[in-house]
Short mmCIF file of C-alpha atoms in Angstrom, two decimals:
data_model
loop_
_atom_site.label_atom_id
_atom_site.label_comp_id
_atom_site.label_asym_id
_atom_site.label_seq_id
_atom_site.Cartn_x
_atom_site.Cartn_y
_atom_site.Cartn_z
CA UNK A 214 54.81 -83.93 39.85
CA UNK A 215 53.69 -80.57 41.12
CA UNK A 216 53.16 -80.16 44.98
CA UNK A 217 51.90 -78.01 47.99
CA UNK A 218 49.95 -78.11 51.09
CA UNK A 219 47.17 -77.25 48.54
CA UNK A 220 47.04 -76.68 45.04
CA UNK A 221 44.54 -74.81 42.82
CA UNK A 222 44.03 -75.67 39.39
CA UNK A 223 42.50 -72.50 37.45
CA UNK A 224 42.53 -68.55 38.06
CA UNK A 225 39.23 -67.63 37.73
CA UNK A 226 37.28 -65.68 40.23
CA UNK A 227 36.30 -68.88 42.13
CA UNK A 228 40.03 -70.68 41.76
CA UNK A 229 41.81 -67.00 42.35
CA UNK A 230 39.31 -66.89 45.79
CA UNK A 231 40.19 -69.99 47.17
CA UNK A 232 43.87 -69.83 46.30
CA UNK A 233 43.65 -66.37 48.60
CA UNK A 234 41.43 -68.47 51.27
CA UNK A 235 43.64 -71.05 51.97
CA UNK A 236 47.26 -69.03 51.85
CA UNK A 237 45.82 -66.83 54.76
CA UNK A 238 45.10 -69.68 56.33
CA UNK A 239 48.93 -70.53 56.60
CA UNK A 240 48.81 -73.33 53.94
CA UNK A 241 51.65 -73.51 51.40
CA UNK A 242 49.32 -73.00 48.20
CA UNK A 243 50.00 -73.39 44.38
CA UNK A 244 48.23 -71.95 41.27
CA UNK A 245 48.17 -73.45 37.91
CA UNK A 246 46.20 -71.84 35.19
CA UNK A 247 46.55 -73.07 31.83
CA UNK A 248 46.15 -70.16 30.07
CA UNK A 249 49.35 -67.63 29.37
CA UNK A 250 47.73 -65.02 31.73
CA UNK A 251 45.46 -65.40 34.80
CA UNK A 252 42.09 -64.87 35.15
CA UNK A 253 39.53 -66.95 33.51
CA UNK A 254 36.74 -64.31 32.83
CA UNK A 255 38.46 -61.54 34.35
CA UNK A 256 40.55 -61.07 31.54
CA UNK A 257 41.37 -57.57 29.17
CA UNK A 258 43.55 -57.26 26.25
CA UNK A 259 44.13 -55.20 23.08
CA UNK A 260 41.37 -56.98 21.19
CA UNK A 261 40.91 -54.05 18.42
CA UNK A 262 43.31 -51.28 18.01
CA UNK A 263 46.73 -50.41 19.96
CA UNK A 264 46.03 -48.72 23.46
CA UNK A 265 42.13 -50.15 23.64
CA UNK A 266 41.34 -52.08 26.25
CA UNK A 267 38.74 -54.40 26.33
CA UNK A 268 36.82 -57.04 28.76
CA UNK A 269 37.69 -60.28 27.38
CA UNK A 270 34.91 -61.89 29.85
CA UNK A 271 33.30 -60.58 32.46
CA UNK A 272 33.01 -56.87 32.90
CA UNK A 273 30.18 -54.99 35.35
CA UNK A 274 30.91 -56.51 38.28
CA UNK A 275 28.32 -55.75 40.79
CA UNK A 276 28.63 -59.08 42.55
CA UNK A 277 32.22 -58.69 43.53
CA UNK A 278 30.92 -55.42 45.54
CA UNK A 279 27.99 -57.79 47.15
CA UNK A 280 30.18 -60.92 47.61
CA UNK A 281 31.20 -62.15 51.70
CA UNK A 282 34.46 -63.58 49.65
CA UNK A 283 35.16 -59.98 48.48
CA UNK A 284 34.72 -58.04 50.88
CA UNK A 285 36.30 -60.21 53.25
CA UNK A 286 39.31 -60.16 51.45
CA UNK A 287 39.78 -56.37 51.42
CA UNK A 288 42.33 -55.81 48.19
CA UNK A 289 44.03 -52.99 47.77
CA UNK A 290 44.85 -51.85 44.29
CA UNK A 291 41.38 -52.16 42.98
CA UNK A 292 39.21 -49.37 42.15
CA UNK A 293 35.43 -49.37 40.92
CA UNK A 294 34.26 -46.96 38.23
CA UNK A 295 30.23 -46.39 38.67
CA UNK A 296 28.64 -44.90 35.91
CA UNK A 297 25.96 -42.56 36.39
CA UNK A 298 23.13 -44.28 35.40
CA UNK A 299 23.32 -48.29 36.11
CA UNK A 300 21.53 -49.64 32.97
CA UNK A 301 19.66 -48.53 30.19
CA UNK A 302 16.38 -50.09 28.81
CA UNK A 303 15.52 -48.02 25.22
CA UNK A 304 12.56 -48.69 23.46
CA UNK A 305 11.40 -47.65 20.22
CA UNK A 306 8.05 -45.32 20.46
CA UNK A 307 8.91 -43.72 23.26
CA UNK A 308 11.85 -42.72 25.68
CA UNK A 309 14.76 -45.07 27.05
CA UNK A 310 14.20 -46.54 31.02
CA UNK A 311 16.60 -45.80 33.41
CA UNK A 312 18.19 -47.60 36.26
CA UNK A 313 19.54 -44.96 38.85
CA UNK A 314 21.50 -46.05 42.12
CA UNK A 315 18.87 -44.48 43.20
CA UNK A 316 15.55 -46.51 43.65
CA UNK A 317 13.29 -43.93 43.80
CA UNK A 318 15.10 -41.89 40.96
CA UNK A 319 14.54 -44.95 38.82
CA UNK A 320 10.53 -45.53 40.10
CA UNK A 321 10.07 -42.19 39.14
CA UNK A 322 10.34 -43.23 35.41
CA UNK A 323 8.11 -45.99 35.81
CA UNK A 324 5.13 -43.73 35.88
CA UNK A 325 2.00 -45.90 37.47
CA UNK A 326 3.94 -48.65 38.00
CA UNK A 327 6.55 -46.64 40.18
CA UNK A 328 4.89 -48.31 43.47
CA UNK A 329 5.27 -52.13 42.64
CA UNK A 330 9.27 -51.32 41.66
CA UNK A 331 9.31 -50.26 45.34
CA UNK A 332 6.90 -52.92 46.72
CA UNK A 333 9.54 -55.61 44.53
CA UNK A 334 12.96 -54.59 43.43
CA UNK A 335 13.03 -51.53 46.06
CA UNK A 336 12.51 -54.01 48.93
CA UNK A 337 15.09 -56.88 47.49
CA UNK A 338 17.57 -53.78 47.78
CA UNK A 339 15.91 -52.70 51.05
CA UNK A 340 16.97 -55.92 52.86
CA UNK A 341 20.13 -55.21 52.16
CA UNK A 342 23.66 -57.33 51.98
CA UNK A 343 22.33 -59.92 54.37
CA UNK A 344 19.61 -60.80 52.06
CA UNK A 345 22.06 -61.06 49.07
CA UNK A 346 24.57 -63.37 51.39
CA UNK A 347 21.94 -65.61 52.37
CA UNK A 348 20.57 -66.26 48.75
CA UNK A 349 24.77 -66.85 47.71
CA UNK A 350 24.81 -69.09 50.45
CA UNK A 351 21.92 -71.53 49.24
CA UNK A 352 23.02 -74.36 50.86
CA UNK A 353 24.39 -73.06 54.12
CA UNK A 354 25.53 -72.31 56.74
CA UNK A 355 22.80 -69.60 57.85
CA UNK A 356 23.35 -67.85 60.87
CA UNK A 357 21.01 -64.90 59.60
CA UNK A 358 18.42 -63.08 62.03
CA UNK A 359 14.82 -63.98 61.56
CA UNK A 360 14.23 -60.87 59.79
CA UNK A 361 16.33 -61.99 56.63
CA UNK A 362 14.72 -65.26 56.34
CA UNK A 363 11.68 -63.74 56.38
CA UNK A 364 12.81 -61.02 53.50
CA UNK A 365 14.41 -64.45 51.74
CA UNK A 366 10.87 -66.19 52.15
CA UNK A 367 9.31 -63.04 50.48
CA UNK A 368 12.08 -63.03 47.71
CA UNK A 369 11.70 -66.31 47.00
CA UNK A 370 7.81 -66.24 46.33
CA UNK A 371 8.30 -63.79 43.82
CA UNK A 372 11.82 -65.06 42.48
CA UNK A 373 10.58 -68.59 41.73
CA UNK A 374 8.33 -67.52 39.20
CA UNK A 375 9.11 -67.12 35.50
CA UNK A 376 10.25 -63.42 34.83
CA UNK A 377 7.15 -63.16 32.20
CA UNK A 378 4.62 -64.15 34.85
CA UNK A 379 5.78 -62.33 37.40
CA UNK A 380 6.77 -59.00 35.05
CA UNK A 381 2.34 -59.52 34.39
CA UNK A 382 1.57 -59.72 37.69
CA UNK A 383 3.70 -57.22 39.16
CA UNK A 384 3.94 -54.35 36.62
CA UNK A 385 1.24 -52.77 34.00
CA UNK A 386 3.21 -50.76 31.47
CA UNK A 387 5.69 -51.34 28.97
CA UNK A 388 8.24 -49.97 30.65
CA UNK A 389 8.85 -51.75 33.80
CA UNK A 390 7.70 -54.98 32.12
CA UNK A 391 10.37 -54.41 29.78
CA UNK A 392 12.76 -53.63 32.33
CA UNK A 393 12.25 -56.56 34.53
CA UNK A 394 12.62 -58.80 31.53
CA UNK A 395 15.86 -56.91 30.35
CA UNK A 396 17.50 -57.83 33.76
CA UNK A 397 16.06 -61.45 33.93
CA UNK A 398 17.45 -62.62 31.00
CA UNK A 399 21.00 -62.16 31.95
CA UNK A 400 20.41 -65.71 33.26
CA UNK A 401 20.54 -67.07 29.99
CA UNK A 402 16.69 -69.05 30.87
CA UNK A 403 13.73 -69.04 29.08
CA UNK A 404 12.23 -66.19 31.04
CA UNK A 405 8.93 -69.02 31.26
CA UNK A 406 11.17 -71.11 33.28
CA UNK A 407 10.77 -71.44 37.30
CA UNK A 408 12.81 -68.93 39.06
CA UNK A 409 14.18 -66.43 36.60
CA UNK A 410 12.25 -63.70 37.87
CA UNK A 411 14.86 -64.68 40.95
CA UNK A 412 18.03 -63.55 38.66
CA UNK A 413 15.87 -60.83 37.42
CA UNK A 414 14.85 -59.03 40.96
CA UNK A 415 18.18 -60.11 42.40
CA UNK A 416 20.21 -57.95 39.57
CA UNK A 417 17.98 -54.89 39.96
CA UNK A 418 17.93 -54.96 43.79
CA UNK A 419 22.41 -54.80 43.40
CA UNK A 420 21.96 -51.73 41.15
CA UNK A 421 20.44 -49.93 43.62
CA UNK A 422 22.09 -51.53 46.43
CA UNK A 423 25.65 -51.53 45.93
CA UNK A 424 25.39 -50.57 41.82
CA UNK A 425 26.93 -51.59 38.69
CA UNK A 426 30.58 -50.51 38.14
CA UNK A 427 33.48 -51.86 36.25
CA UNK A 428 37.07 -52.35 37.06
CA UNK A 429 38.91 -49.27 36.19
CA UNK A 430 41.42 -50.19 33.87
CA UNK A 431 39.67 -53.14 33.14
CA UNK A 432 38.91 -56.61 34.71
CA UNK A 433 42.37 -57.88 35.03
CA UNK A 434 43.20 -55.46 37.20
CA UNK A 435 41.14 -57.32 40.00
CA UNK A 436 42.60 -60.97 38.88
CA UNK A 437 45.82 -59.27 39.14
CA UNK A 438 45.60 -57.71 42.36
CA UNK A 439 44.14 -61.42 43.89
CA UNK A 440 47.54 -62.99 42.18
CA UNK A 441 49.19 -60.26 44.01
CA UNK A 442 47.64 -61.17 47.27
CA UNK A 443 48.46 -64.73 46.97
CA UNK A 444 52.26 -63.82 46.12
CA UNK A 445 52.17 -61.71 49.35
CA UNK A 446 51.07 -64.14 51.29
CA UNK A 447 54.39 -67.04 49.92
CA UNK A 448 51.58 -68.76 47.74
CA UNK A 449 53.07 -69.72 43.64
CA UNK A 450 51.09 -69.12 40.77
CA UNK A 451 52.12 -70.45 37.58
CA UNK A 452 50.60 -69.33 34.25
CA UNK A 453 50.81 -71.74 31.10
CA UNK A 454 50.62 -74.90 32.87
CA UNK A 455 47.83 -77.27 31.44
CA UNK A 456 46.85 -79.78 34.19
CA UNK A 457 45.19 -82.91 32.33
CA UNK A 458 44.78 -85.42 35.07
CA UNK A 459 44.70 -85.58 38.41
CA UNK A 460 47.70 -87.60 39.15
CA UNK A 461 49.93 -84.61 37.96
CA UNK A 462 49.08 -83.40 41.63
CA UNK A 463 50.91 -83.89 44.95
CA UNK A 464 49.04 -82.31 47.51
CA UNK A 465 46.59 -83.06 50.28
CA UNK A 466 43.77 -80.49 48.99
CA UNK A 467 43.27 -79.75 45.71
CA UNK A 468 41.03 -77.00 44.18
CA UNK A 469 39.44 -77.21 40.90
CA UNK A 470 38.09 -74.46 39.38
CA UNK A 471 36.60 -76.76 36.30
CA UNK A 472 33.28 -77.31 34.90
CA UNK A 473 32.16 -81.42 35.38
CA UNK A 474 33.31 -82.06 31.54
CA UNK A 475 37.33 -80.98 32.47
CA UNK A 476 36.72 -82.94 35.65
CA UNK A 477 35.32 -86.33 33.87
CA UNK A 478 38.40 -86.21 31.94
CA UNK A 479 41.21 -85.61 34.79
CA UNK A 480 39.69 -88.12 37.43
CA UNK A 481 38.90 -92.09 37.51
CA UNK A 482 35.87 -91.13 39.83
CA UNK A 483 33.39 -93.48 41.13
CA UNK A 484 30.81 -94.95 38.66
CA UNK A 485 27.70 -93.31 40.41
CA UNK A 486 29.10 -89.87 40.94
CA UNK A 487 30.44 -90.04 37.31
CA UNK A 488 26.98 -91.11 35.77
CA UNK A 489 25.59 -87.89 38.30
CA UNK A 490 28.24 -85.30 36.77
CA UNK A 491 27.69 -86.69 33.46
CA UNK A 492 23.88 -85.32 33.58
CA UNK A 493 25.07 -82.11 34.00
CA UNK A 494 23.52 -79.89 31.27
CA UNK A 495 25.33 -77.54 29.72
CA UNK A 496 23.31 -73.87 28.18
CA UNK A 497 23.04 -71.74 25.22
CA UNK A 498 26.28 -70.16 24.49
CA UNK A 499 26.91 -66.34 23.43
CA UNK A 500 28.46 -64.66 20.61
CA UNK A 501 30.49 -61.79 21.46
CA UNK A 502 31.53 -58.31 19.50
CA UNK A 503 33.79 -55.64 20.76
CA UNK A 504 34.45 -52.79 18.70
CA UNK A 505 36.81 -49.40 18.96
CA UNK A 506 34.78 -46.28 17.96
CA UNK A 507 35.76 -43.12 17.10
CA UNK A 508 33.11 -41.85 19.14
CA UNK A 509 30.40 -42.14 21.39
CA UNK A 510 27.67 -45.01 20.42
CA UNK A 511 24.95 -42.12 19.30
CA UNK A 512 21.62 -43.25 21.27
CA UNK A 513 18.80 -41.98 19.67
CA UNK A 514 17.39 -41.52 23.35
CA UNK A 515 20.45 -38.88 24.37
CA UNK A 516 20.15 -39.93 28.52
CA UNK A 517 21.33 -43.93 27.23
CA UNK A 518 24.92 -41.84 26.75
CA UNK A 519 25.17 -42.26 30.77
CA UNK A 520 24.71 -45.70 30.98
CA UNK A 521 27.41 -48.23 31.95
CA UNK A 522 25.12 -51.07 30.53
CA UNK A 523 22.33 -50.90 28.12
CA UNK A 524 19.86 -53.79 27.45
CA UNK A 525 18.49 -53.67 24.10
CA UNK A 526 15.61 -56.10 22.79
CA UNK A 527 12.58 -53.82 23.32
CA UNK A 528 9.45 -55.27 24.89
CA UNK A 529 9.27 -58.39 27.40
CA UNK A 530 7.75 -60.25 24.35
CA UNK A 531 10.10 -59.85 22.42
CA UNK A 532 13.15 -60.13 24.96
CA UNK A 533 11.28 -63.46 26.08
CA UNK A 534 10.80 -64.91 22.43
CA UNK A 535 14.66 -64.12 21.79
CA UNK A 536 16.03 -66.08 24.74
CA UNK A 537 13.24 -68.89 24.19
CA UNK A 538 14.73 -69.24 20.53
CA UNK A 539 17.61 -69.52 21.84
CA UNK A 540 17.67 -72.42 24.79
CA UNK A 541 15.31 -74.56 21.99
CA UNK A 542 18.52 -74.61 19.22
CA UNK A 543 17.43 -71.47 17.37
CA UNK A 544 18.86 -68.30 16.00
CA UNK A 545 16.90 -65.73 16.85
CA UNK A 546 16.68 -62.92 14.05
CA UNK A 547 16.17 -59.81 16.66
CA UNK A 548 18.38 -61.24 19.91
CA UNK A 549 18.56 -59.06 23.31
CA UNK A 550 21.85 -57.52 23.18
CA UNK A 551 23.79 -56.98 26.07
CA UNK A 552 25.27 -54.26 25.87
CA UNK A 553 28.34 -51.94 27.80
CA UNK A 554 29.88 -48.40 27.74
CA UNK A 555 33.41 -49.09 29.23
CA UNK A 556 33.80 -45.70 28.61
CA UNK A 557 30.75 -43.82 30.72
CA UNK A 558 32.46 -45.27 33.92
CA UNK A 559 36.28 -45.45 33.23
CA UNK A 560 38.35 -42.82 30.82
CA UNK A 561 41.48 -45.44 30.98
CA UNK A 562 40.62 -47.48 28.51
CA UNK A 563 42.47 -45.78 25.62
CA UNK A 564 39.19 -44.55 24.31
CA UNK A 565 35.65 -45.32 23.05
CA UNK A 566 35.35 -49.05 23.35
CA UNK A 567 31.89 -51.33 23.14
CA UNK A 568 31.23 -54.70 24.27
CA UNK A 569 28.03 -56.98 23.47
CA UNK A 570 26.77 -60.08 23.18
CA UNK A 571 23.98 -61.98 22.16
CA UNK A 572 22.38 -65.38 23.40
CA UNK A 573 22.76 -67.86 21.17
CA UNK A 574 22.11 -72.06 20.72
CA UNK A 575 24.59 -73.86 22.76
CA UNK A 576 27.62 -74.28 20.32
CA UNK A 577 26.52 -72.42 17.15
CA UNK A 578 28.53 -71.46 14.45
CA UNK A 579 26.37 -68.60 13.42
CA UNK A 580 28.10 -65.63 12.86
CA UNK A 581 25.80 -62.93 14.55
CA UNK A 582 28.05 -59.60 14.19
CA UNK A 583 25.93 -58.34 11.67
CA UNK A 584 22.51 -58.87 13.51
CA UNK A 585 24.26 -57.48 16.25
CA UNK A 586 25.41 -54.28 14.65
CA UNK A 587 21.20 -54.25 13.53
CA UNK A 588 20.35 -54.23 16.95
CA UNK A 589 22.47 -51.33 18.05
CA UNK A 590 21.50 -49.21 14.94
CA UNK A 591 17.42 -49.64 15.66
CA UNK A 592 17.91 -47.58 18.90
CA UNK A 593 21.46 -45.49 17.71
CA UNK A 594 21.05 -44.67 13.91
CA UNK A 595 24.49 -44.62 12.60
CA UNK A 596 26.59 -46.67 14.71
CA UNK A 597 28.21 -48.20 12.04
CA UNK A 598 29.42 -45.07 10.85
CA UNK A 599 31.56 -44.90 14.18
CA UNK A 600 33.05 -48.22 13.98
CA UNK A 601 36.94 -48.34 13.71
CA UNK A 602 37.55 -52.04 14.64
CA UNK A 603 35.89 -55.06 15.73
CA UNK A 604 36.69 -58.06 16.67
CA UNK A 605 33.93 -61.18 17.29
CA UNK A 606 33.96 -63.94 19.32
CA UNK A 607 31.74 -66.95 19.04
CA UNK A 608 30.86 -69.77 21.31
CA UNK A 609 34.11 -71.63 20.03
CA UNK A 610 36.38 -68.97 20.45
CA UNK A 611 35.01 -68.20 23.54
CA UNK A 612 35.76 -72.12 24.56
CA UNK A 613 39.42 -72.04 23.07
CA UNK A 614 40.14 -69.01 25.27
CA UNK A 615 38.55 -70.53 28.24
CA UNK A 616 37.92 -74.39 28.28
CA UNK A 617 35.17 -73.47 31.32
CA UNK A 618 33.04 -71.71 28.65
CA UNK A 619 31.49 -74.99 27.24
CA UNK A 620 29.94 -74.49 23.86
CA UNK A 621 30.02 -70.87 24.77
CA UNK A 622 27.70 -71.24 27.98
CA UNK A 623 29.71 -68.62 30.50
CA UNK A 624 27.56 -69.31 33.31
CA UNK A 625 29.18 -72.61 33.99
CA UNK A 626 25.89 -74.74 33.61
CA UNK A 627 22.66 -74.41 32.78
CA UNK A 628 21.07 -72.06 35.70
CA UNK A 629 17.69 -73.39 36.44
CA UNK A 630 15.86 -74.24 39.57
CA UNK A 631 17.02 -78.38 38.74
CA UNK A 632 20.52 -76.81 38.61
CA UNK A 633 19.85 -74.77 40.82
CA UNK A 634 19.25 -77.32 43.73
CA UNK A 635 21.59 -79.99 41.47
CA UNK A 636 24.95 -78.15 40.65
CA UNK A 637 26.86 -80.04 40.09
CA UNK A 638 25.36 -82.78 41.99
CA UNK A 639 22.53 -82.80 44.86
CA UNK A 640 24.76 -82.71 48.46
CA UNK A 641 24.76 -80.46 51.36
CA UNK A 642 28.27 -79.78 50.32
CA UNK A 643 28.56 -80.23 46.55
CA UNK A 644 32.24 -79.17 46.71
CA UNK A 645 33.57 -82.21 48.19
CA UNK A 646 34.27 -84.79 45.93
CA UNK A 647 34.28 -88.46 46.34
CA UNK A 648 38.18 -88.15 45.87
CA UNK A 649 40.04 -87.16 49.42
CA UNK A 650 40.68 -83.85 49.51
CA UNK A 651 39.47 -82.82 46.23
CA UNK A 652 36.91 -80.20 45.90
CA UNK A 653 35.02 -78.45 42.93
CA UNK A 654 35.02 -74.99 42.91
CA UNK A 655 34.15 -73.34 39.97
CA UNK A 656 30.45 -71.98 38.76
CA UNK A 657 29.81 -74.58 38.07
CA UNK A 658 29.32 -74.89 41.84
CA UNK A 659 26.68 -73.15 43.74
CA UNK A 660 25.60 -69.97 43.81
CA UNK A 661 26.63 -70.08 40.02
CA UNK A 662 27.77 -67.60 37.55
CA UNK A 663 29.38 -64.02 38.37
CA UNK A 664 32.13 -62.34 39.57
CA UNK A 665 31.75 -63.45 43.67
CA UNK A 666 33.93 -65.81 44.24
CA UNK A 667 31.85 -67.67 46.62
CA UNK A 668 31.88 -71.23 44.58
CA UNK A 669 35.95 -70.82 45.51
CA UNK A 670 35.41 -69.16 49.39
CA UNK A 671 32.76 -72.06 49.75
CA UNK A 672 34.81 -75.10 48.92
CA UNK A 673 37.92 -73.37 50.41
CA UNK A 674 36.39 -73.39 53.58
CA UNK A 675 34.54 -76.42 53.80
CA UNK A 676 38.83 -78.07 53.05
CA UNK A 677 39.65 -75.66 55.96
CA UNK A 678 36.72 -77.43 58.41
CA UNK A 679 34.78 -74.17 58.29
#
């Protein structure tokens, strides 16, 4: 039987977080990840050739520059690589639109629409870190200043709508409609559904706010340096240990950084708060390609080249149509693409490296590297032709690498406003369990998906009496 003052089961950003939170706060900790290295999604390897380094999960990391939990933790070893444009949005009759740090830079490509990017995404960037604290705190404790709960109240009227009714109301051309949709759908929603236009403004407003860099030398580098921290401060963190139930554990807090479905299976838990984790709903999974090139990806649109991330799927129609396919079971035969340049931020990587993935039904088996590959060539003719080495990941790989990643969902749960309110349960503190001293803090915890930590910072604290 392992034991501690606290122990921590799982290194992802949320586990790594509150493993950090509660050794500073003089308590003898212990972290077990199951996997051979720590991390969770912030995870790189040799996935192609010898030397490359790619993002085995998560990889532009804006939140972890936005994040209380981050910054309050101060780690030393970590360095962000900005590229010099944000994100790219190309479409195909006419030229590619940018995403500067800059909001007015960006605006300025928005032709008559350059106003309501100001009037929307400029002011969610306007209002600053408090705003973005307040919306990762949803459930408290607020001790904002009147001013950001009025800038929240604002957000919010324009964030619960679905991205393709507010993208029409807000925006006239192509272009920013586009844009707004490209962002949005990050969330993995229908972009009909109640508050993705949220996820939508709320990525847009951290490019210009704090921007959209990657770890130099890739995303282990920051799990590493927050194993480092814990190490520093007499906390144990063991790699390759597999905890399957709870009575492995001797300690009088616990930390799980596990979805509902891992905790069903390590816990006898109560029969109501069982039947209440077991609605948890689970999303549409991805399907993941990195490749080594020999080259620069060769953008028909030359200014794309700058780009740290490049959204490709063309018009909010068709963006919207894609992910819709995708939450109702369906393959869709022209899927956004996520897409990211390692290499226009960070020159450590051992070279040209790509990483992209598509949305696809919750568990497929469809193997979407060639449709992929299609997307990519219909805005850089000749990709292909640059391709050294690939290697594809689909939602069952992605689940065998991380058991979090259910059916390939890597947002921890379905994000929508139910989920949003419900996640994983409806509580003013939903990472307390019914268990004593057992807390849930993984995504699958609010505020959600990314790379902030503040699932972990939120349940660490709430064990401290925060």
């Amino acid at each position: 039987m392992m034991s501690a003052d606290a122990i921590v089961v799982g290194s992802g950003p949320n586990g790594l977080v509150a493993a950090v939170t509660l050794a500073r706060a003089g308590r003898k900790v212990l972290l077990l990840e199951g996997a051979e290295r720590f991390g969770g999604g912030l995870r790189s390897g040799e996935l192609t050739l010898p030397g490359r380094v790619h993002d085995l999960g998560a990889t532009v990391v804006a939140m972890a520059l936005a994040s209380p939990a981050f910054r309050e933790l101060e780690l030393k070893g970590v360095e962000f690589a900005h590229p010099a444009v944000a994100a790219a949005h190309p479409l195909d009759d006419r030229p590619a639109v940018l995403v500067h740090r800059d909001a007015h830079r960006t605006a300025e490509g928005l032709g008559r629409d350059a106003g309501a990017w100001l009037a929307t995404v400029g002011a969610t960037a306007r209002a600053g870190l408090p705003l973005v604290e307040l919306l990762l705190k949803p459930l408290g404790p607020w001790d904002a200043p009147p001013r950001v709960f009025a800038q929240a109240a604002r957000f919010g009227l324009a964030g619960a709508l679905p991205a393709t009714t507010f993208a029409r109301r807000a925006f006239r051309t192509v272009e920013a409609r586009a844009l707004i949709a490209g962002m949005a759908a990050h969330s993995q929603l229908d972009l009909r559904a109640p508050i993705s236009a949220g996820y939508g403004l709320l990525l847009a407003g951290l490019a210009h706010l704090v921007g959209w860099p990657l770890v130099r030398g890739g995303s282990q580098v920051l799990a590493d340096a927050l194993v480092a921290e814990l190490r520093s401060l007499g906390g144990e963190a063991v790699s390759g240990h597999r905890v399957r139930r709870l009575a492995e554990l001797d300690a009088p807090t616990v930390m799980l950084d596990v979805t509902p479905r891992q905790f069903l299976a390590m816990a006898d838990l109560p029969a109501g708060y069982r039947r209440r984790l077991q609605r948890f709903r689970y999303g549409p999974g991805v399907f993941k390609v990195d490749w080594a090139l020999d080259g620069p990806v060769p953008w028909r649109d030359p200014a794309v080249a700058e780009a740290g991330t490049v959204h490709l799927g063309g018009t909010l129609e068709e963006i919207a149509l894609s992910e819709a396919e995708a939450v109702a079971g369906r393959v869709s035969p022209r899927p956004y693409v996520l897409v990211v340049q390692p290499y226009a931020a960070d020159p450590t990587r051992g070279g040209h490296t790509l990483y992209a993935y598509c949305h696809v039904p919750h568990g497929s088996p469809a193997d979407m590297t060639g449709t992929i590959e299609t997307q990519i060539e219909r805005y850089a003719p000749g990709f292909r032709d640059r391709v050294l080495g690939r290697h594809t990941m689909g939602p069952a790989d992605l689940e065998a690498l991380n058991p979090n990643l259910v059916g390939g969902d890597i947002g921890g749960g379905v994000a929508s406003l139910v989920q949003f309110l419900r996640r994983p349960v409806w509580s003013p503190a939903p990472w307390r369990t019914p268990l004593p001293g057992v807390f849930l803090c993984s995504a699958s915890t609010p505020p959600g998906s990314s790379v902030h930590g503040m699932g972990g910072w939120q349940a660490a604290r709430l064990a401290l009496g925060g």
